[in-house]
Every structure is written in structure tokens, then in C-alpha cells.
């Protein structure tokens, strides 16, 4: 693997971003055991199997990295999935039109009996996450990308499927505060992050408001740490933006790759921030390292660790 050590160089993202301090005590490692992705996405840590799973969406692969063996495996090739959510026995991995459960380690696929209230000819699934109650939030987006016809919905509560927000142009990065009372998500192409009150009893939200506006780059996948800082991957901006719980941009983490897609805390102690990237639209990053690699970030500040989430079970209500 390649270790970049403490990264302190600045990325030219415009005057407003250059005034934001780089986060101190950050060690970034490129996991060279992991193959380069066309479009890496959906990083998750699976606590049952103690392994890191992720997708190469346009490369049509489901991949696994075992930190104990420092070994990467392509589990499934030739199938397009859009997100990953851990369950007790495997992963929920939607295709563009169906929500699928993949059993581990057998890789048996089962299409889940969930009726989506939109025509598959015009929309497709995008990002998804487990809720603090162990249920499921997923969003759709228009196949023409720039058209606002997607929705965000919660699945597994008493009502079956709750339509939470519509329309959405490009839904990404759902995450919750540690108390499970706030939900945040990105509308990537609209360059905004939103926040709303979260009602975990029935899987509904309050009135959404703007959490942050992104002036340079695009807010993509995101996660939250145990101290309720939000880590938002800045696609085409070459960094992760770290926000306070109030939506204030506190710092940024410059990365040796420009096209950052998503991030997720993992490792048995939840102190490693795994980051996926893509090799489109260009194959070379600003720092000379190919895009499309998986990164692992360690923090000198030992108070920084992931906000643990339950395994998903949307069959129980």
C-alpha cells in the first residue's frame, strides 16, 4: 500500500474554500490491494464478517477487502448495484430497479418484495443507508440525471413505504446524528445538503431545511462520527468537507484524488474512515495518483470514531 502520511497541501477550490483550515493529524493510505474502480461507491463496514465491502458501480462489481489478510476479492462481476447496507446475514444491494438481498458468503441473491411507487423506465435507485432503528432509507433519481423526479423513502416501518421527500434530483449521503433525531442528505447536482427532524418511531421527517450549500464541487456520499461531525465527500473537489452539527464548515481533508464519492467509518474500533473514488471523468488525480482507488484515513485525534449503526432488518415492523 501507499501511505501519504500527514496531508497538509491545499487544493485550489476557490478563495472561500482556501480559507477553511485543513484538518490536522490526518494519515491517508491508498489500499493498493484493492483494484482500481471505474466508479467506486457505497463503502460499508460489516461488523459480522469484520470486512469492508464496496461497489464499482460502472465496473459492475461487488468487492470485499479483508484487513486481517490485507486481501481484496471481487465477489460478484457483471452485475450493477447502486448501494450497500449490512444485514445480519449479508447485504442489501439494490440494482437500478430492484431491491436485492445478497447472502454472505454464499452470494445467493433474493429480490425483496418491495413495490417502488415510480416507473423504472424513468427513474433508478441511488444511495441508501440503514436507519438508527435498523430500517432502511433509499432514494431514486431520474435516468436523465439533471431532471428532478427522484424521491427519498423509508422502508420497514408500520406504513410499509413512507415517501419522505420529493422531488429530488440526485439523492446521496443519508446520515443521522448519534441521538437518531436528525437526518441529513445531499441533493448532489443541486449542490445542497439538507437536514430535517427524524421520527424513528414511524419513519417520518419534519420540514427539511438547508444544512449547507456547496459553492465548489458537489456533495456526494457522507457519514457522521460519534461527535456528530458530518463528513461530506466533495466530488470533483478532491477533499472531504467536515461540518459541525449546525452545518458550519469546520475543516477539510485534502485527498490525493479528485473524484471522491463516499465514505464510511469501519474497522473493529470504527476509527478508520474508508473512502471510495472514481476514475471518471479523468484517469489522473492532482497529486499524480490514479483516481478510482480506495483510501483509508486514520486520525491522530482518538475521539474521532464512527457513529455505530445497527444491522438492517426491514422485514420486521
Short mmCIF file of C-alpha atoms in Angstrom, two decimals:
data_model
loop_
_atom_site.label_atom_id
_atom_site.label_comp_id
_atom_site.label_asym_id
_atom_site.label_seq_id
_atom_site.Cartn_x
_atom_site.Cartn_y
_atom_site.Cartn_z
CA UNK A 1 0.00 0.00 0.00
CA UNK A 2 0.98 3.65 -0.37
CA UNK A 3 0.96 5.83 2.74
CA UNK A 4 0.67 9.56 2.16
CA UNK A 5 1.34 10.40 5.81
CA UNK A 6 0.12 13.72 7.13
CA UNK A 7 -1.51 15.59 4.27
CA UNK A 8 -1.31 19.36 4.53
CA UNK A 9 -1.27 20.56 0.92
CA UNK A 10 -4.13 22.76 -0.26
CA UNK A 11 -6.38 22.09 -3.22
CA UNK A 12 -7.42 25.07 -5.30
CA UNK A 13 -11.18 25.17 -4.77
CA UNK A 14 -11.68 28.92 -4.79
CA UNK A 15 -10.98 31.60 -2.22
CA UNK A 16 -13.82 30.64 0.13
CA UNK A 17 -12.62 27.06 0.47
CA UNK A 18 -8.98 28.02 0.80
CA UNK A 19 -9.89 29.99 3.92
CA UNK A 20 -11.11 26.78 5.55
CA UNK A 21 -8.32 25.10 7.55
CA UNK A 22 -7.08 21.66 6.62
CA UNK A 23 -7.73 19.12 9.34
CA UNK A 24 -4.63 18.33 11.42
CA UNK A 25 -3.34 14.86 12.25
CA UNK A 26 -4.73 13.02 9.25
CA UNK A 27 -2.95 9.97 7.80
CA UNK A 28 -4.11 8.79 4.38
CA UNK A 29 -3.31 5.36 2.96
CA UNK A 30 -4.10 4.11 -0.54
CA UNK A 31 -5.16 0.45 -0.36
CA UNK A 32 -3.20 -0.90 -3.29
CA UNK A 33 -4.61 -4.39 -2.71
CA UNK A 34 -7.97 -3.05 -3.87
CA UNK A 35 -8.35 -2.88 -7.67
CA UNK A 36 -8.86 0.48 -9.32
CA UNK A 37 -12.56 1.24 -9.82
CA UNK A 38 -14.29 2.85 -12.75
CA UNK A 39 -16.73 4.36 -10.23
CA UNK A 40 -16.13 3.28 -6.64
CA UNK A 41 -19.11 3.76 -4.34
CA UNK A 42 -21.13 2.53 -1.34
CA UNK A 43 -18.39 1.75 1.21
CA UNK A 44 -19.63 -0.17 4.28
CA UNK A 45 -18.02 -1.97 7.18
CA UNK A 46 -19.73 -5.25 8.06
CA UNK A 47 -19.38 -5.98 11.80
CA UNK A 48 -20.46 -9.63 11.47
CA UNK A 49 -17.80 -10.52 8.88
CA UNK A 50 -15.22 -7.91 10.03
CA UNK A 51 -14.62 -6.81 6.46
CA UNK A 52 -15.00 -3.79 4.22
CA UNK A 53 -17.36 -4.04 1.24
CA UNK A 54 -17.82 -1.60 -1.64
CA UNK A 55 -19.00 -1.30 -5.23
CA UNK A 56 -17.53 -0.44 -8.58
CA UNK A 57 -20.86 0.69 -10.00
CA UNK A 58 -19.99 1.19 -13.65
CA UNK A 59 -17.38 -1.56 -13.50
CA UNK A 60 -20.30 -3.76 -12.33
CA UNK A 61 -18.52 -5.33 -9.36
CA UNK A 62 -19.14 -6.05 -5.68
CA UNK A 63 -15.82 -6.14 -3.83
CA UNK A 64 -14.53 -7.09 -0.38
CA UNK A 65 -11.35 -6.08 1.45
CA UNK A 66 -10.23 -8.19 4.42
CA UNK A 67 -7.99 -6.07 6.67
CA UNK A 68 -6.69 -9.09 8.62
CA UNK A 69 -5.40 -10.75 5.44
CA UNK A 70 -4.82 -7.46 3.56
CA UNK A 71 -6.60 -9.14 0.67
CA UNK A 72 -9.19 -7.89 -1.81
CA UNK A 73 -11.70 -10.10 -3.63
CA UNK A 74 -14.18 -9.46 -6.42
CA UNK A 75 -17.28 -11.23 -5.12
CA UNK A 76 -19.66 -10.50 -7.99
CA UNK A 77 -18.82 -9.31 -11.51
CA UNK A 78 -21.12 -8.28 -14.33
CA UNK A 79 -23.99 -7.01 -12.18
CA UNK A 80 -24.76 -3.35 -11.45
CA UNK A 81 -25.67 -2.48 -7.87
CA UNK A 82 -26.20 1.06 -6.56
CA UNK A 83 -25.67 0.91 -2.77
CA UNK A 84 -24.85 -1.46 0.10
CA UNK A 85 -26.41 -1.83 3.56
CA UNK A 86 -25.29 -4.58 6.01
CA UNK A 87 -27.79 -7.10 7.41
CA UNK A 88 -27.23 -9.92 9.89
CA UNK A 89 -26.64 -12.41 7.08
CA UNK A 90 -25.39 -10.27 4.19
CA UNK A 91 -26.01 -7.06 2.30
CA UNK A 92 -28.96 -5.21 0.80
CA UNK A 93 -27.76 -4.23 -2.67
CA UNK A 94 -30.32 -2.64 -4.97
CA UNK A 95 -29.94 -2.85 -8.72
CA UNK A 96 -31.26 0.12 -10.66
CA UNK A 97 -34.81 -1.26 -10.45
CA UNK A 98 -34.99 -3.95 -7.71
CA UNK A 99 -34.02 -4.13 -4.04
CA UNK A 100 -31.93 -7.29 -3.62
CA UNK A 101 -30.55 -9.12 -0.60
CA UNK A 102 -27.18 -10.85 -1.07
CA UNK A 103 -26.44 -13.60 1.43
CA UNK A 104 -22.83 -13.88 2.64
CA UNK A 105 -20.69 -15.77 1.99
CA UNK A 106 -22.84 -17.83 -0.42
CA UNK A 107 -23.75 -14.76 -2.58
CA UNK A 108 -27.30 -16.07 -3.01
CA UNK A 109 -29.46 -13.25 -4.37
CA UNK A 110 -33.09 -12.72 -3.33
CA UNK A 111 -35.28 -9.98 -4.79
CA UNK A 112 -37.13 -8.37 -1.89
CA UNK A 113 -40.89 -7.90 -2.11
CA UNK A 114 -40.92 -4.10 -2.08
CA UNK A 115 -43.11 -2.20 -4.51
CA UNK A 116 -41.48 1.08 -5.55
CA UNK A 117 -44.05 3.78 -6.42
CA UNK A 118 -42.26 5.02 -9.56
CA UNK A 119 -41.84 3.66 -13.08
CA UNK A 120 -38.45 2.02 -13.63
CA UNK A 121 -38.27 3.34 -17.19
CA UNK A 122 -37.77 6.90 -15.94
CA UNK A 123 -36.06 6.56 -12.52
CA UNK A 124 -33.47 4.30 -10.88
CA UNK A 125 -32.26 3.66 -7.35
CA UNK A 126 -29.28 5.56 -6.00
CA UNK A 127 -27.95 5.80 -2.42
CA UNK A 128 -29.34 4.07 0.69
CA UNK A 129 -28.50 3.63 4.41
CA UNK A 130 -29.75 1.80 7.47
CA UNK A 131 -31.72 3.99 9.88
CA UNK A 132 -30.96 4.22 13.63
CA UNK A 133 -33.85 1.79 14.20
CA UNK A 134 -32.48 -0.81 11.79
CA UNK A 135 -34.86 0.06 8.96
CA UNK A 136 -33.99 1.43 5.52
CA UNK A 137 -33.88 4.77 3.69
CA UNK A 138 -33.32 4.79 -0.06
CA UNK A 139 -33.56 7.41 -2.79
CA UNK A 140 -34.21 7.35 -6.50
CA UNK A 141 -33.05 9.65 -9.29
CA UNK A 142 -34.06 10.38 -12.86
CA UNK A 143 -32.28 8.39 -15.54
CA UNK A 144 -31.64 11.68 -17.37
CA UNK A 145 -29.69 12.77 -14.27
CA UNK A 146 -30.43 16.51 -14.35
CA UNK A 147 -34.20 16.16 -14.05
CA UNK A 148 -35.79 16.39 -10.58
CA UNK A 149 -38.06 13.36 -10.42
CA UNK A 150 -36.50 11.21 -7.68
CA UNK A 151 -37.85 10.64 -4.18
CA UNK A 152 -36.50 9.68 -0.76
CA UNK A 153 -38.42 6.96 1.09
CA UNK A 154 -38.25 4.98 4.33
CA UNK A 155 -38.98 1.24 4.25
CA UNK A 156 -39.76 -1.18 7.08
CA UNK A 157 -42.00 0.92 9.29
CA UNK A 158 -45.68 0.32 10.01
CA UNK A 159 -46.83 2.05 6.84
CA UNK A 160 -44.59 -0.14 4.69
CA UNK A 161 -43.10 2.60 2.50
CA UNK A 162 -43.08 6.26 3.51
CA UNK A 163 -42.41 8.86 0.85
CA UNK A 164 -40.29 11.41 2.73
CA UNK A 165 -39.06 14.00 0.20
CA UNK A 166 -39.95 14.70 -3.43
CA UNK A 167 -38.80 15.74 -5.87
CA UNK A 168 -35.08 15.03 -5.50
CA UNK A 169 -32.62 15.39 -8.37
CA UNK A 170 -29.71 13.21 -7.19
CA UNK A 171 -30.19 11.73 -3.71
CA UNK A 172 -26.98 10.86 -1.81
CA UNK A 173 -25.34 10.56 1.57
CA UNK A 174 -28.14 9.99 4.11
CA UNK A 175 -26.83 10.13 7.68
CA UNK A 176 -28.16 10.63 11.20
CA UNK A 177 -26.92 12.33 14.35
CA UNK A 178 -25.86 9.96 17.19
CA UNK A 179 -29.15 10.55 19.02
CA UNK A 180 -31.14 9.49 15.97
CA UNK A 181 -33.25 12.65 15.97
CA UNK A 182 -31.91 14.37 12.83
CA UNK A 183 -31.46 13.11 9.27
CA UNK A 184 -29.23 14.79 6.68
CA UNK A 185 -28.86 14.05 2.97
CA UNK A 186 -27.40 15.58 -0.19
CA UNK A 187 -29.06 16.58 -3.42
CA UNK A 188 -25.78 16.33 -5.29
CA UNK A 189 -26.42 18.13 -8.56
CA UNK A 190 -28.29 20.92 -6.75
CA UNK A 191 -25.14 21.35 -4.57
CA UNK A 192 -27.06 21.35 -1.29
CA UNK A 193 -27.12 19.30 1.91
CA UNK A 194 -30.45 19.18 3.74
CA UNK A 195 -31.48 18.41 7.32
CA UNK A 196 -34.78 17.51 8.96
CA UNK A 197 -36.11 16.18 12.25
CA UNK A 198 -36.30 12.37 12.25
CA UNK A 199 -39.15 10.43 13.87
CA UNK A 200 -37.75 6.93 14.38
CA UNK A 201 -40.98 5.50 15.71
CA UNK A 202 -42.81 5.74 12.39
CA UNK A 203 -40.04 6.62 9.91
CA UNK A 204 -41.14 10.14 9.05
CA UNK A 205 -39.40 13.53 8.92
CA UNK A 206 -40.16 17.15 9.73
CA UNK A 207 -39.86 20.08 7.37
CA UNK A 208 -36.49 19.97 5.57
CA UNK A 209 -34.12 22.95 5.65
CA UNK A 210 -30.75 23.64 4.04
CA UNK A 211 -27.89 22.31 6.18
CA UNK A 212 -25.12 23.59 3.86
CA UNK A 213 -24.67 25.00 0.37
CA UNK A 214 -21.62 23.84 -1.59
CA UNK A 215 -20.08 26.51 -3.78
CA UNK A 216 -17.34 24.37 -5.35
CA UNK A 217 -17.59 20.69 -6.20
CA UNK A 218 -20.61 18.50 -5.45
CA UNK A 219 -21.75 16.95 -2.16
CA UNK A 220 -21.79 13.18 -2.67
CA UNK A 221 -21.75 10.37 -0.09
CA UNK A 222 -21.45 11.25 3.59
CA UNK A 223 -21.22 9.84 7.08
CA UNK A 224 -21.33 11.02 10.69
CA UNK A 225 -18.90 10.42 13.55
CA UNK A 226 -19.72 9.80 17.22
CA UNK A 227 -19.32 13.52 17.96
CA UNK A 228 -21.89 14.44 15.27
CA UNK A 229 -19.44 15.89 12.77
CA UNK A 230 -20.59 15.28 9.19
CA UNK A 231 -18.01 14.13 6.63
CA UNK A 232 -19.23 15.04 3.13
CA UNK A 233 -17.31 13.77 0.09
CA UNK A 234 -16.74 16.62 -2.34
CA UNK A 235 -16.95 15.15 -5.83
CA UNK A 236 -14.60 16.93 -8.29
CA UNK A 237 -13.22 18.96 -5.36
CA UNK A 238 -10.64 16.43 -4.16
CA UNK A 239 -11.49 16.57 -0.47
CA UNK A 240 -13.85 15.64 2.34
CA UNK A 241 -15.63 18.57 3.97
CA UNK A 242 -16.14 18.31 7.75
CA UNK A 243 -19.22 20.10 9.07
CA UNK A 244 -20.38 20.73 12.62
CA UNK A 245 -23.86 19.58 13.63
CA UNK A 246 -25.05 23.13 12.86
CA UNK A 247 -23.87 22.96 9.23
CA UNK A 248 -20.77 25.11 9.75
CA UNK A 249 -17.78 24.12 7.60
CA UNK A 250 -15.18 23.36 10.28
CA UNK A 251 -12.32 21.91 8.21
CA UNK A 252 -11.45 19.96 5.08
CA UNK A 253 -9.41 16.85 4.41
CA UNK A 254 -7.49 17.18 1.10
CA UNK A 255 -7.15 13.86 -0.69
CA UNK A 256 -4.74 12.50 -3.33
CA UNK A 257 -7.63 12.04 -5.75
CA UNK A 258 -10.10 14.50 -7.23
CA UNK A 259 -13.29 12.46 -7.66
CA UNK A 260 -14.33 11.47 -4.14
CA UNK A 261 -17.63 9.58 -3.99
CA UNK A 262 -18.41 8.24 -0.50
CA UNK A 263 -17.02 7.43 2.96
CA UNK A 264 -17.81 5.17 5.92
CA UNK A 265 -16.19 4.55 9.31
CA UNK A 266 -15.01 0.98 9.79
CA UNK A 267 -12.54 -1.35 11.38
CA UNK A 268 -13.45 -3.16 14.60
CA UNK A 269 -12.89 0.07 16.56
CA UNK A 270 -14.64 2.26 13.91
CA UNK A 271 -11.59 4.55 13.76
CA UNK A 272 -10.77 4.13 10.06
CA UNK A 273 -12.61 6.28 7.52
CA UNK A 274 -12.80 4.28 4.28
CA UNK A 275 -13.19 6.41 1.15
CA UNK A 276 -14.21 5.39 -2.38
CA UNK A 277 -13.27 7.32 -5.51
CA UNK A 278 -13.79 7.05 -9.25
CA UNK A 279 -11.57 7.17 -12.32
CA UNK A 280 -14.01 9.21 -14.38
CA UNK A 281 -14.01 11.74 -15.91
CA UNK A 282 -10.18 11.76 -15.88
CA UNK A 283 -7.73 8.95 -15.02
CA UNK A 284 -5.10 11.06 -13.20
CA UNK A 285 -5.52 12.93 -9.91
CA UNK A 286 -3.97 16.31 -9.00
CA UNK A 287 -1.28 14.53 -6.94
CA UNK A 288 -0.34 12.05 -9.68
CA UNK A 289 -2.06 9.02 -8.15
CA UNK A 290 -4.76 7.35 -10.27
CA UNK A 291 -8.33 8.05 -9.35
CA UNK A 292 -10.56 5.07 -8.61
CA UNK A 293 -8.58 3.77 -5.63
CA UNK A 294 -9.87 3.05 -2.12
CA UNK A 295 -8.39 5.22 0.65
CA UNK A 296 -8.16 4.57 4.39
CA UNK A 297 -7.92 7.58 6.71
CA UNK A 298 -6.65 7.48 10.30
CA UNK A 299 -6.95 10.39 12.72
CA UNK A 300 -4.48 11.40 15.43
CA UNK A 301 -7.44 12.63 17.48
CA UNK A 302 -8.63 9.44 19.21
CA UNK A 303 -12.05 10.95 19.93
CA UNK A 304 -12.85 10.62 16.20
CA UNK A 305 -14.64 7.35 15.54
CA UNK A 306 -17.70 6.21 13.70
CA UNK A 307 -21.26 6.50 14.89
CA UNK A 308 -22.27 2.81 15.18
CA UNK A 309 -25.35 1.81 13.22
CA UNK A 310 -27.47 -1.33 13.63
CA UNK A 311 -27.74 -4.10 11.10
CA UNK A 312 -30.69 -3.61 8.80
CA UNK A 313 -33.83 -5.73 9.12
CA UNK A 314 -36.64 -4.24 7.07
CA UNK A 315 -38.76 -7.38 7.33
CA UNK A 316 -39.70 -6.50 10.92
CA UNK A 317 -42.04 -3.60 11.71
#
